[in-house]
Amino acid sequence: MCGVRAGGGSNDVQWCFSQVKGAIDDDVAEADIISTVEFNHSGELLATGDKGGRVVIFQQEIENKSQPQCRSEYNVYSTFQSHEPEFDYLKSLEIEEKINKIRWLPQKNAAQFLLSTNDKTIKLWKISERDKRPEGYNLKEEDGRYIDPNTVTALRVPVFRPMDLMVEASPRRVFANAHTYHINSISINSDHETYLSADDLRINLWHQEITDRSFNIVDIKPANMEELTEVITAAEFHPHQCNTFVYSSSKGTIRLCDMRESALCDKYSKLFEEPEDPSNRSFFSEIISSISDVKFSHNGRYMMTRDYLSVKIWDLNMENRPVETYQVHEYLRSKLCSLYENDCIFDKFECCWNGNDSVVMTGSYNNFFRMFDRGQRRDMTLEASRESSKPRQVLKPRKVCAGGKRKKDEISVDSLDFNKKILHTAWHPQDNIIAVATTNNLYIFQDKVN
Amino acid sequence: MFPKGTKRKFSDSGDEPPAGSDDVNQPSSAAVRMLSSYSLQRQSLLDMSLIKLQLCHMLVEPNLCRSVLIANTVRQIQEEMTQDGTWQIMTQALSAANAAAQCSADRLVATEVLCRQTEAAQGEPAPKPFPAVGSEGCSAEEVVVVEEEDEGVEGGVIMSTVSPQAPTAYLPSTFGIDPCWEEETGEEEDEDEDSEECASGSEEGDNDRLVEDSRTAEQVFGTFEIKNPAPSPDPALEELFSDVDASYYDLDTVLTGMQSAPKMGPYDLLESLSSHGPSPLSSSTSCRSDLNELDHIMEIIVGS
C-alpha cells in the first residue's frame, strides 16, 4: 500500500509548489480559517470561503497561452462578504457566518454565478466584470452633474470607453428559512435549473430562481427524536442524470435516490454499505465509519466516500462493497481513543477527483495530503508547508512511521501535529493544478513542467 | 489502548482472584473484577462521552452529527455493560451506599449524572435497553419515580437521589484511576467501605469542580425541559408556540434523556429552579443565554 514513488516513467506527475495565499504569521485569526475551496467548471476561477463569512475568488492568469511551459498564476479577482453572523432570537442561538460550501453554476453568459451557504442560508452571487463605462452624455457632465438644458446646442451620443477593470459581486437570490438544522451540502443539478441543499436531517430541492419555496425530498427525522441515531452528512446530485442524487450518513451508508419514483425520496433506490470487519470492531467503529464527504466521479460511473480513516470508491452498480479502498492514515487506528478525547475523530475531511477520474486526493493531519492513483495503484503523501514553498520547488514525498525504527526523513505518529489538518482540497477540472487549504493558507501546486 | 473488539466475559477479567460464588451476591468480588483494565477503560470512555455530551449542551449551537455519534457510543457501552452484568454490580454497590447516605439537594455531584445509568437498574433484575441517551437520567427518573410512588419529578428530585458519598464506585474512574483502587486489587473484603475512604480523600479537591459542573448540568437540563412543549397544553400557549419548530428542542431532550420524564409546565420548572438557590450564572455565558431565553419566554407568557 505505502511506498515512495520509484521515480521515472512518463506518466509520473511531480508536484511543485506554485503559490500560497494567506497570512504568513502563525497566529491564526479565527475569521481567516478556510472552510471551503472550489474551482469553477473551467478552472479559471478558484473560490475560497472562510469562517468569517467572506468569499475570495482567485483568477488564473495565463501568461502566454501558446507556450505550454509558462506557468499560470492565480491572483485575487474578487473579495466579498457573503454571510454575516446572525442571531436567532427565538432559540437564543448564534448562527455562524462560516461558509460551509461554495458551488459554481455553469457559466451561461459573461457573468459568473456561485452559490454559497452557511448553516442556515444559501445565497446566489453574481460576479461580473465592468471594464467599460459610458462617456459623453448629452445632459450630464463627466462628474454627474446635470447640465442646464438651455446651454445644450448639439446632440451627443454617449460612447463606451475602457476603464480599469472592476469586479462586482452582488447577491441575486437569498434562499433562507428552509433548514432547521445545519446545512452541510449544496449541489447543483445537471438540469441547470435546480439545486439541492442538505442539513443533518433533511434535503430540500430548490429552483434557482425561486427563493420563497423549496421542496423537501428527504426527511429522516424520526417522529420520536429519542430514536435519532443517524444523520445526513453529505449529499450530491449525479453529474449527468438530473433525477439522481446520493446522500451519505453518519453510519457509513450511502443512499442513492431517484426523484422520479416519488415526491419524497425517503425510500432509496440503492443502499451502499460495506459490511463491518469484525476483527476491527471497537467502540469507535461507528464514529470512524461516519462519511464526511461524497463525490461523484466526473464520468458519473463511480462515487467516492471519505470516512475517518479511508477513501472508498464505489461502482454505482454494486451496492454491497466498494470497488476500491484506500487507507489514508491507518496508523491512527491505534490512537482512536486519544483522537476521540481531543475531538479530532469528528474532523470532516473532504475528497476530490482529478479531471479524468484517475487520481483521487484527500487531506490528513500535520498538513499532509494524500493522493491515490487508481490506475497505477500507487499513493503519495505530500505536505503543504512554508518550508517547501520555494518557487517551482518539487514536493518531496513524505512518510509516516507507524512504529518501530524510524528511518531518516520519516515522521513518527506521535510527532504529528493534529492541529494542522487539511480538510479541504480541490483539483482543477482539466489540468494538474491542485488547491490545498491548511488552516488559514491556501496552497496551489502544479505539476512540474519540463 | 482498547483491546481488539472481542467482548471479554466478565469472569475473564484480568488479574483479580477468582470468586467462589456468584457475582451478584458478592458485590466485593465483583467490584474487584471491575478493576480489569478493559472495564476501567470502558468506564473512562463512558465518562468521557457523557462529559462531551454535557459540553454539547453548553455550546451555542451543538453539532448534531457529533452529538448523535457520541450518544450512540454511550448507548453501545451501556448495552455491553448491561450484557456483562456490570450494571447490576454497580447498582448494588451504589444502592448499598445510597441507603446510608443523606440526600442533599445542595451538594450536586457531577458524577450523579454519570451514575444515572446505575440508578436506572436499581430494582430491575434485567435492565432493559435504554432509549437514546438513557445514561443522562431518563430511565433513572422513571425508576426513581416508581420507587417513590410516582412523586412529581422535579429537577430537584432528580438531584436528590444521589448523595455525595454514594457514587464511590465511580469516583475513581471519573478522576482517573485512584491509587486506592489499585492497592486494593486482590482484596476480597468489603471493597465499598475501603474505596469510600480512599475516594473521599481525592474527592475533596475535585468537589468544587464537580459541584459547578453538576450545577451547570442542572441548568442545562432544567432549561431544556422548559423548551420541551408541554403535552397537556394550555391552548393559549399552544398558539403561542405553534409556529415554533419544536424539533430542535426535542433533540435536546433526546440528548439529555429527559424525553420520558413527566412533562412539566414552565411554572413548575421555575419553582424547582428557584428552590435550589442562586446559580452561578456569571460563570457560564451559555447558561446565561439559556436563562435569558427562559426570561424571554416568561415575558411572553406573562405578557409583561
Coordinates of C-alpha atoms in Angstrom, one line a residue, chain A residues 29-338:
Chain A
A29 CA -7.2 34.8 13.2
E30 CA -10.3 32.7 13.6
A31 CA -12.1 34.5 10.8
D32 CA -9.4 33.6 8.4
I33 CA -9.8 29.9 8.8
I34 CA -10.6 28.5 5.3
S35 CA -13.8 26.5 5.3
T36 CA -14.3 25.6 1.7
V37 CA -12.4 25.6 -1.6
E38 CA -13.8 25.1 -5.1
F39 CA -12.7 25.5 -8.7
N40 CA -15.3 26.6 -11.3
H41 CA -16.1 24.5 -14.3
S42 CA -13.4 25.9 -16.5
G43 CA -10.8 26.0 -13.7
E44 CA -10.1 29.6 -14.4
L45 CA -11.6 30.7 -11.1
L46 CA -10.9 29.4 -7.7
A47 CA -13.1 30.3 -4.8
T48 CA -12.5 30.0 -1.1
G49 CA -14.8 30.6 1.8
D50 CA -13.7 31.3 5.4
K51 CA -15.0 31.3 8.9
G52 CA -15.6 35.0 8.8
G53 CA -18.2 34.6 6.1
R54 CA -16.0 36.0 3.3
V55 CA -15.5 34.6 -0.2
V56 CA -12.3 35.2 -2.0
I57 CA -12.1 34.4 -5.7
F58 CA -8.8 33.9 -7.5
Q59 CA -8.5 34.1 -11.2
Q60 CA -5.9 32.2 -13.3
E61 CA -3.9 34.5 -15.5
I62 CA -2.3 32.6 -18.3
E63 CA 0.9 34.4 -19.1
N64 CA 1.2 33.0 -22.5
K65 CA -1.3 30.5 -23.8
S66 CA 0.6 29.5 -26.8
Q67 CA 3.6 28.3 -24.7
P68 CA 2.7 25.4 -22.5
Q69 CA 5.8 25.9 -20.5
C70 CA 4.5 29.0 -19.0
R71 CA 3.1 28.7 -15.5
S72 CA -0.2 30.3 -14.7
E73 CA -0.8 32.1 -11.5
Y74 CA -3.9 32.7 -9.5
N75 CA -4.4 36.2 -8.4
V76 CA -7.2 37.8 -6.4
Y77 CA -10.1 38.5 -8.6
S78 CA -12.9 39.4 -6.1
T79 CA -13.4 39.5 -2.4
F80 CA -16.8 40.0 -0.8
Q81 CA -18.6 39.4 2.4
S82 CA -21.1 36.7 1.7
H83 CA -22.7 36.0 5.0
E84 CA -22.9 37.9 8.2
P85 CA -23.4 36.5 11.7
E86 CA -27.0 36.3 12.7
F87 CA -28.8 35.8 15.9
D88 CA -31.8 33.5 16.2
Y89 CA -33.8 35.3 18.9
L90 CA -36.3 32.5 19.4
K91 CA -33.7 30.0 20.3
S92 CA -31.2 32.4 21.7
L93 CA -28.6 30.9 19.4
E94 CA -26.0 32.5 17.2
I95 CA -25.9 31.5 13.5
E96 CA -22.4 31.3 12.4
E97 CA -21.4 33.2 9.3
K98 CA -18.9 30.5 8.3
I99 CA -19.2 29.5 4.7
N100 CA -19.8 25.8 4.6
K101 CA -19.8 25.2 0.9
I102 CA -19.4 27.1 -2.4
R103 CA -20.7 25.7 -5.6
W104 CA -20.2 27.3 -9.0
L105 CA -23.0 27.4 -11.5
P106 CA -22.2 26.5 -15.1
Q107 CA -21.4 29.7 -17.0
K108 CA -24.2 30.9 -19.2
N109 CA -23.1 34.5 -20.1
A110 CA -20.3 36.9 -19.3
A111 CA -21.0 36.9 -15.6
Q112 CA -20.1 34.1 -13.1
F113 CA -22.6 32.8 -10.6
L114 CA -21.9 30.8 -7.4
L115 CA -23.9 29.5 -4.5
S116 CA -22.5 30.0 -1.1
T117 CA -24.0 28.7 2.1
N118 CA -23.6 29.0 5.8
D119 CA -25.5 26.9 8.4
K120 CA -28.9 28.2 7.5
T121 CA -29.0 30.4 4.4
I122 CA -27.9 29.9 0.8
K123 CA -27.1 32.9 -1.4
L124 CA -26.7 33.2 -5.1
W125 CA -24.0 35.6 -6.0
K126 CA -23.3 37.2 -9.4
I127 CA -19.8 38.1 -10.1
S128 CA -19.5 40.4 -13.1
E129 CA -16.8 42.5 -14.7
R130 CA -17.0 46.0 -15.7
D131 CA -14.2 47.3 -17.9
K132 CA -16.0 50.0 -19.9
R133 CA -18.1 52.9 -19.0
P134 CA -20.2 55.3 -20.9
E135 CA -18.8 58.7 -21.5
G136 CA -20.1 61.8 -23.3
Y137 CA -23.6 62.2 -22.0
N138 CA -25.7 64.9 -23.5
L139 CA -27.2 66.3 -20.4
K140 CA -24.6 65.3 -17.8
E141 CA -21.1 66.4 -17.0
E142 CA -18.5 63.8 -16.6
D143 CA -18.8 64.0 -12.8
G144 CA -22.5 63.5 -13.0
R145 CA -23.8 67.0 -12.5
Y146 CA -26.6 67.9 -14.8
I147 CA -26.1 70.5 -17.4
D148 CA -28.6 73.2 -17.8
P149 CA -30.6 72.2 -20.8
N150 CA -30.7 75.7 -22.2
T151 CA -27.0 75.6 -22.8
V152 CA -27.0 72.5 -24.9
T153 CA -26.6 73.3 -28.5
A154 CA -25.6 70.0 -30.1
L155 CA -26.6 66.4 -29.8
R156 CA -24.1 63.8 -28.5
V157 CA -24.5 60.1 -28.1
P158 CA -22.5 58.5 -25.3
V159 CA -19.9 56.0 -26.2
F160 CA -18.3 53.3 -24.1
R161 CA -14.7 53.8 -23.2
P162 CA -12.3 51.5 -21.5
M163 CA -11.8 51.8 -17.8
D164 CA -9.9 49.9 -15.1
L165 CA -11.3 46.5 -14.6
M166 CA -13.8 46.4 -11.8
V167 CA -15.2 43.1 -10.5
E168 CA -18.5 43.4 -8.8
A169 CA -20.2 40.8 -6.6
S170 CA -23.9 41.2 -6.0
P171 CA -26.3 38.9 -4.2
R172 CA -29.0 37.9 -6.6
R173 CA -31.0 35.5 -4.5
V174 CA -31.2 34.6 -0.9
F175 CA -32.7 31.2 0.0
A176 CA -33.5 31.4 3.6
N177 CA -35.6 29.8 6.3
A178 CA -35.7 26.3 4.9
H179 CA -33.4 24.5 7.2
T180 CA -33.9 23.8 10.9
Y181 CA -30.6 22.0 11.2
H182 CA -27.1 22.9 9.9
I183 CA -26.7 22.8 6.1
N184 CA -23.7 20.6 5.2
S185 CA -24.1 20.3 1.4
I186 CA -25.3 22.1 -1.6
S187 CA -25.3 20.5 -5.1
I188 CA -26.3 22.0 -8.4
N189 CA -28.3 19.8 -10.7
S190 CA -27.3 19.0 -14.2
D191 CA -30.6 20.4 -15.4
H192 CA -29.1 23.8 -14.7
E193 CA -32.3 24.9 -13.1
T194 CA -32.5 23.3 -9.7
Y195 CA -30.2 22.5 -6.8
L196 CA -30.4 20.7 -3.5
S197 CA -29.4 21.7 0.0
A198 CA -28.9 19.2 2.8
D199 CA -28.9 19.6 6.5
D200 CA -28.5 17.0 9.2
L201 CA -32.0 15.5 8.8
R202 CA -33.5 16.9 5.6
I203 CA -32.7 17.6 2.0
N204 CA -34.5 20.3 0.1
L205 CA -34.8 20.9 -3.6
W206 CA -34.8 24.5 -4.9
H207 CA -35.3 26.2 -8.2
Q208 CA -32.5 28.7 -8.7
E209 CA -35.0 31.5 -9.5
I210 CA -37.4 30.9 -6.7
T211 CA -36.5 31.8 -3.1
D212 CA -39.7 31.5 -1.2
R213 CA -40.3 27.9 -1.8
S214 CA -38.4 24.7 -1.7
F215 CA -39.4 21.1 -1.8
N216 CA -38.5 18.6 0.8
I217 CA -37.2 15.5 -0.9
V218 CA -35.6 13.6 2.0
D219 CA -36.6 13.7 5.6
I220 CA -35.0 11.3 8.1
K221 CA -36.2 13.0 11.2
P222 CA -37.9 10.3 13.3
A223 CA -41.3 11.1 14.8
N224 CA -39.8 10.5 18.2
M225 CA -36.5 12.2 18.5
E226 CA -35.4 9.7 21.1
E227 CA -34.9 7.3 18.2
L228 CA -32.5 9.5 16.3
T229 CA -29.3 7.6 15.7
E230 CA -28.3 8.6 12.2
V231 CA -27.9 12.0 10.4
I232 CA -27.2 13.1 6.9
T233 CA -23.6 14.1 6.4
A234 CA -23.3 14.9 2.7
A235 CA -25.4 14.9 -0.5
E236 CA -24.7 15.4 -4.2
F237 CA -26.5 15.3 -7.5
H238 CA -25.4 12.9 -10.2
P239 CA -23.3 14.9 -12.7
H240 CA -25.4 13.8 -15.7
Q241 CA -28.7 12.2 -14.5
C242 CA -30.8 15.1 -13.2
N243 CA -33.1 12.8 -11.4
T244 CA -30.5 11.0 -9.3
F245 CA -28.7 12.1 -6.2
V246 CA -27.0 10.4 -3.3
Y247 CA -26.7 11.2 0.4
S248 CA -24.3 9.8 3.0
S249 CA -25.0 9.2 6.6
S250 CA -23.2 9.1 10.0
K251 CA -23.5 5.3 10.0
G252 CA -21.4 4.9 6.9
T253 CA -24.2 4.2 4.4
I254 CA -24.9 5.9 1.1
R255 CA -28.4 6.1 -0.3
L256 CA -29.0 6.7 -4.0
C257 CA -32.4 8.2 -4.7
D258 CA -34.4 8.7 -7.9
M259 CA -36.6 11.7 -7.8
R260 CA -38.9 10.2 -10.4
E261 CA -40.1 7.5 -8.0
S262 CA -41.9 9.7 -5.6
A263 CA -42.0 13.2 -4.3
L264 CA -40.5 12.3 -1.0
C265 CA -37.4 10.2 -1.6
D266 CA -37.3 8.5 1.8
K267 CA -37.3 5.2 0.1
Y268 CA -33.9 4.8 -1.6
S269 CA -33.2 3.2 -4.9
K270 CA -29.9 1.8 -3.8
L271 CA -28.2 1.4 -0.5
F272 CA -24.4 1.3 -0.5
E273 CA -22.9 -0.2 2.6
E274 CA -19.9 -2.3 3.3
P275 CA -20.3 -4.9 6.0
E276 CA -18.2 -4.2 9.0
D277 CA -14.9 -6.0 9.6
P278 CA -15.5 -7.9 12.8
S279 CA -11.8 -8.0 13.6
N280 CA -11.6 -4.3 13.7
R281 CA -14.6 -3.7 15.8
S282 CA -14.3 -1.2 18.7
F283 CA -16.4 1.4 20.4
F284 CA -15.2 3.8 17.8
S285 CA -16.3 1.7 14.8
E286 CA -19.4 3.7 14.2
I287 CA -17.7 7.1 14.6
I288 CA -14.9 6.3 12.1
S289 CA -17.4 4.8 9.7
S290 CA -19.3 8.1 9.5
I291 CA -18.9 9.5 6.0
S292 CA -17.7 13.1 5.9
D293 CA -17.8 13.6 2.1
V294 CA -19.3 12.0 -1.0
K295 CA -18.3 13.0 -4.6
F296 CA -19.4 11.5 -7.9
S297 CA -16.7 10.9 -10.4
H298 CA -16.8 13.2 -13.5
N299 CA -17.9 10.4 -15.7
G300 CA -20.8 9.6 -13.3
R301 CA -20.0 5.9 -13.0
Y302 CA -18.4 6.0 -9.6
M303 CA -18.7 7.8 -6.4
M304 CA -16.1 8.3 -3.7
T305 CA -16.7 8.5 0.0
R306 CA -14.4 9.7 2.8
D307 CA -14.7 8.3 6.3
Y308 CA -12.2 9.0 9.1
L309 CA -9.5 6.6 8.1
S310 CA -10.1 5.7 4.4
V311 CA -11.3 6.7 1.0
K312 CA -13.7 4.3 -0.8
I313 CA -14.6 4.2 -4.4
W314 CA -18.0 2.7 -5.2
D315 CA -19.3 1.5 -8.5
L316 CA -22.9 2.7 -8.8
N317 CA -23.9 -0.7 -9.9
M318 CA -22.6 -2.5 -6.9
E319 CA -24.1 -1.8 -3.5
N320 CA -22.6 -4.4 -1.2
R321 CA -19.0 -3.2 -1.2
P322 CA -16.7 -0.5 -2.6
V323 CA -14.6 -1.5 -5.6
E324 CA -11.5 0.3 -4.2
T325 CA -10.5 1.2 -0.7
Y326 CA -7.5 3.4 0.1
Q327 CA -6.2 3.9 3.7
V328 CA -5.5 7.5 4.3
H329 CA -3.8 7.2 7.7
E330 CA -4.2 3.7 9.1
Y331 CA -1.6 4.4 11.7
L332 CA -4.2 6.4 13.6
R333 CA -6.3 3.3 14.2
S334 CA -4.5 2.6 17.4
K335 CA -4.9 6.2 18.5
L336 CA -8.6 6.5 18.3
C337 CA -9.2 6.9 22.0
S338 CA -6.9 10.0 22.1

